[in-house]
Amino acid sequence: MSDVKRIYVEKRTAYATEANEIKHNLIEQLGLEIDTLRIINRYDVQGVSDGILKQGINTILAEPMVDDVYQEEFPTNNQEVVFAIEFLPGQYDQRADACEQCFQVLTGEKNVKVKCAKLIVLQGNLTDQDIERIQSI
């Protein structure tokens, strides 16, 4: 029960306003050639059973009407560049804290741990220097 379960949550294309805004800003401000930009929220959940996790995915981690959910593996292709952004140890992560509190309400136990990261998935005519410029922002 204490093993870590990894959940990926991505807004469907019609609802991906954050990804569209970031893509637009990168194209306009840095002059990059980006075909697609996707944002995926990654959750590492520890201390819950499979049944509780299944219940929590569609009530805590994702909105079933607007999100696609992947468990353990996130599908990518060879033309995509993927990197993750996460808080450093000791920094406050509001999303992770809120998820932990919700799982604690759901289970009645305080041993639930959640860590969050944001995956950026890019596809386009990008060089290594372009990727470094994006990562440094």
mmCIF file of C-alpha atoms in Angstrom:
data_model
loop_
_atom_site.group_PDB
_atom_site.id
_atom_site.type_symbol
_atom_site.label_atom_id
_atom_site.label_comp_id
_atom_site.label_asym_id
_atom_site.label_seq_id
_atom_site.Cartn_x
_atom_site.Cartn_y
_atom_site.Cartn_z
ATOM 1 C CA MET A 1 0.000 0.000 0.000
ATOM 2 C CA SER A 2 2.930 2.359 0.442
ATOM 3 C CA ASP A 3 4.185 2.108 -3.136
ATOM 4 C CA VAL A 4 4.050 5.208 -5.307
ATOM 5 C CA LYS A 5 1.463 5.367 -8.059
ATOM 6 C CA ARG A 6 2.037 7.790 -10.926
ATOM 7 C CA ILE A 7 -0.916 9.500 -12.609
ATOM 8 C CA TYR A 8 -0.727 11.817 -15.640
ATOM 9 C CA VAL A 9 -3.563 14.267 -16.318
ATOM 10 C CA GLU A 10 -3.834 16.262 -19.548
ATOM 11 C CA LYS A 11 -6.515 18.703 -20.622
ATOM 12 C CA ARG A 12 -8.189 17.708 -23.866
ATOM 13 C CA THR A 13 -7.269 19.922 -26.819
ATOM 14 C CA ALA A 14 -10.469 21.967 -26.705
ATOM 15 C CA TYR A 15 -9.852 22.859 -23.033
ATOM 16 C CA ALA A 16 -6.050 23.296 -23.069
ATOM 17 C CA THR A 17 -6.056 27.071 -22.568
ATOM 18 C CA GLU A 18 -2.855 27.134 -20.463
ATOM 19 C CA ALA A 19 -0.929 25.169 -23.101
ATOM 20 C CA ASN A 20 -2.271 27.369 -25.909
ATOM 21 C CA GLU A 21 -1.316 30.539 -24.043
ATOM 22 C CA ILE A 22 2.242 29.335 -23.358
ATOM 23 C CA LYS A 23 2.642 28.186 -26.975
ATOM 24 C CA HIS A 24 1.455 31.577 -28.242
ATOM 25 C CA ASN A 25 3.852 33.419 -25.896
ATOM 26 C CA LEU A 26 6.851 31.295 -26.932
ATOM 27 C CA ILE A 27 6.107 31.839 -30.612
ATOM 28 C CA GLU A 28 5.540 35.581 -30.242
ATOM 29 C CA GLN A 29 8.269 36.430 -27.734
ATOM 30 C CA LEU A 30 11.041 34.031 -28.747
ATOM 31 C CA GLY A 31 10.148 33.543 -32.418
ATOM 32 C CA LEU A 32 10.143 29.740 -32.116
ATOM 33 C CA GLU A 33 8.540 27.298 -34.534
ATOM 34 C CA ILE A 34 6.316 25.188 -32.288
ATOM 35 C CA ASP A 35 3.707 22.890 -33.816
ATOM 36 C CA THR A 36 2.230 21.592 -30.573
ATOM 37 C CA LEU A 37 2.711 22.279 -26.895
ATOM 38 C CA ARG A 38 1.021 20.106 -24.299
ATOM 39 C CA ILE A 39 0.984 20.425 -20.532
ATOM 40 C CA ILE A 40 0.530 17.332 -18.411
ATOM 41 C CA ASN A 41 0.166 17.367 -14.645
ATOM 42 C CA ARG A 42 2.023 14.435 -13.088
ATOM 43 C CA TYR A 43 0.982 13.188 -9.650
ATOM 44 C CA ASP A 44 2.967 10.730 -7.552
ATOM 45 C CA VAL A 45 0.552 9.414 -4.932
ATOM 46 C CA GLN A 46 1.699 7.334 -1.964
ATOM 47 C CA GLY A 47 -0.238 5.858 0.929
ATOM 48 C CA VAL A 48 -3.552 5.010 -0.745
ATOM 49 C CA SER A 49 -5.017 1.727 -1.918
ATOM 50 C CA ASP A 50 -5.855 1.078 -5.566
ATOM 51 C CA GLY A 51 -9.564 1.458 -4.810
ATOM 52 C CA ILE A 52 -9.135 4.839 -3.131
ATOM 53 C CA LEU A 53 -6.826 6.002 -5.922
ATOM 54 C CA LYS A 54 -9.375 4.983 -8.560
ATOM 55 C CA GLN A 55 -12.036 6.919 -6.671
ATOM 56 C CA GLY A 56 -9.735 9.929 -6.232
ATOM 57 C CA ILE A 57 -8.587 10.173 -9.841
ATOM 58 C CA ASN A 58 -11.905 11.481 -11.131
ATOM 59 C CA THR A 59 -12.768 13.512 -8.044
ATOM 60 C CA ILE A 60 -9.434 14.965 -6.908
ATOM 61 C CA LEU A 61 -6.831 14.741 -9.672
ATOM 62 C CA ALA A 62 -8.870 15.131 -12.851
ATOM 63 C CA GLU A 63 -12.126 16.390 -14.282
ATOM 64 C CA PRO A 64 -13.586 13.507 -16.321
ATOM 65 C CA MET A 65 -15.347 15.774 -18.816
ATOM 66 C CA VAL A 66 -12.243 17.774 -19.831
ATOM 67 C CA ASP A 67 -9.184 15.657 -18.915
ATOM 68 C CA ASP A 68 -7.459 12.558 -20.244
ATOM 69 C CA VAL A 69 -5.863 10.371 -17.569
ATOM 70 C CA TYR A 70 -2.917 8.002 -17.968
ATOM 71 C CA GLN A 71 -1.618 5.700 -15.248
ATOM 72 C CA GLU A 72 2.081 4.860 -14.782
ATOM 73 C CA GLU A 73 3.092 5.508 -18.436
ATOM 74 C CA PHE A 74 2.579 8.604 -20.540
ATOM 75 C CA PRO A 75 2.650 8.001 -24.319
ATOM 76 C CA THR A 76 5.022 10.174 -26.362
ATOM 77 C CA ASN A 77 6.567 9.879 -29.804
ATOM 78 C CA ASN A 78 10.158 10.341 -30.999
ATOM 79 C CA GLN A 79 9.499 13.827 -32.394
ATOM 80 C CA GLU A 80 8.396 15.254 -29.050
ATOM 81 C CA VAL A 81 10.675 16.890 -26.516
ATOM 82 C CA VAL A 82 9.577 16.324 -22.917
ATOM 83 C CA PHE A 83 10.822 17.991 -19.752
ATOM 84 C CA ALA A 84 9.386 18.409 -16.276
ATOM 85 C CA ILE A 85 9.067 21.340 -13.898
ATOM 86 C CA GLU A 86 8.642 20.681 -10.195
ATOM 87 C CA PHE A 87 9.122 22.420 -6.889
ATOM 88 C CA LEU A 88 12.405 22.001 -5.065
ATOM 89 C CA PRO A 89 12.428 20.113 -1.751
ATOM 90 C CA GLY A 90 11.225 22.476 0.939
ATOM 91 C CA GLN A 91 9.268 24.737 -1.405
ATOM 92 C CA TYR A 92 5.524 24.899 -0.855
ATOM 93 C CA ASP A 93 3.471 23.186 -3.560
ATOM 94 C CA GLN A 94 -0.141 24.298 -3.255
ATOM 95 C CA ARG A 95 -1.438 21.698 -5.735
ATOM 96 C CA ALA A 96 0.257 18.810 -3.898
ATOM 97 C CA ASP A 97 -0.948 20.095 -0.520
ATOM 98 C CA ALA A 98 -4.543 20.400 -1.746
ATOM 99 C CA CYS A 99 -4.423 16.875 -3.213
ATOM 100 C CA GLU A 100 -3.039 15.463 0.040
ATOM 101 C CA GLN A 101 -5.793 17.153 2.031
ATOM 102 C CA CYS A 102 -8.492 15.838 -0.301
ATOM 103 C CA PHE A 103 -7.135 12.275 -0.118
ATOM 104 C CA GLN A 104 -6.969 12.602 3.677
ATOM 105 C CA VAL A 105 -10.641 13.589 3.749
ATOM 106 C CA LEU A 106 -11.458 10.671 1.445
ATOM 107 C CA THR A 107 -9.514 8.083 3.473
ATOM 108 C CA GLY A 108 -9.654 9.529 6.985
ATOM 109 C CA GLU A 109 -5.901 8.899 7.299
ATOM 110 C CA LYS A 110 -3.010 11.356 7.400
ATOM 111 C CA ASN A 111 -0.301 9.209 5.805
ATOM 112 C CA VAL A 112 -1.104 10.194 2.199
ATOM 113 C CA LYS A 113 1.721 11.901 0.290
ATOM 114 C CA VAL A 114 1.376 13.578 -3.113
ATOM 115 C CA LYS A 115 4.106 15.117 -5.238
ATOM 116 C CA CYS A 116 3.292 17.092 -8.370
ATOM 117 C CA ALA A 117 5.181 18.077 -11.483
ATOM 118 C CA LYS A 118 4.241 19.728 -14.732
ATOM 119 C CA LEU A 119 5.427 18.051 -17.933
ATOM 120 C CA ILE A 120 5.937 20.222 -20.987
ATOM 121 C CA VAL A 121 5.688 18.311 -24.270
ATOM 122 C CA LEU A 122 6.897 20.201 -27.332
ATOM 123 C CA GLN A 123 6.849 19.322 -30.995
ATOM 124 C CA GLY A 124 8.166 21.512 -33.763
ATOM 125 C CA ASN A 125 11.267 22.727 -35.529
ATOM 126 C CA LEU A 126 13.316 23.246 -32.347
ATOM 127 C CA THR A 127 17.076 23.149 -31.837
ATOM 128 C CA ASP A 128 18.866 22.261 -28.605
ATOM 129 C CA GLN A 129 19.439 25.991 -28.063
ATOM 130 C CA ASP A 130 15.708 26.654 -28.435
ATOM 131 C CA ILE A 131 14.936 24.028 -25.779
ATOM 132 C CA GLU A 132 17.528 25.559 -23.442
ATOM 133 C CA ARG A 133 15.966 29.014 -23.958
ATOM 134 C CA ILE A 134 12.535 27.636 -23.098
ATOM 135 C CA GLN A 135 13.828 25.840 -20.001
ATOM 136 C CA SER A 136 15.597 28.969 -18.739
ATOM 137 C CA ILE A 137 12.394 31.035 -18.678
#
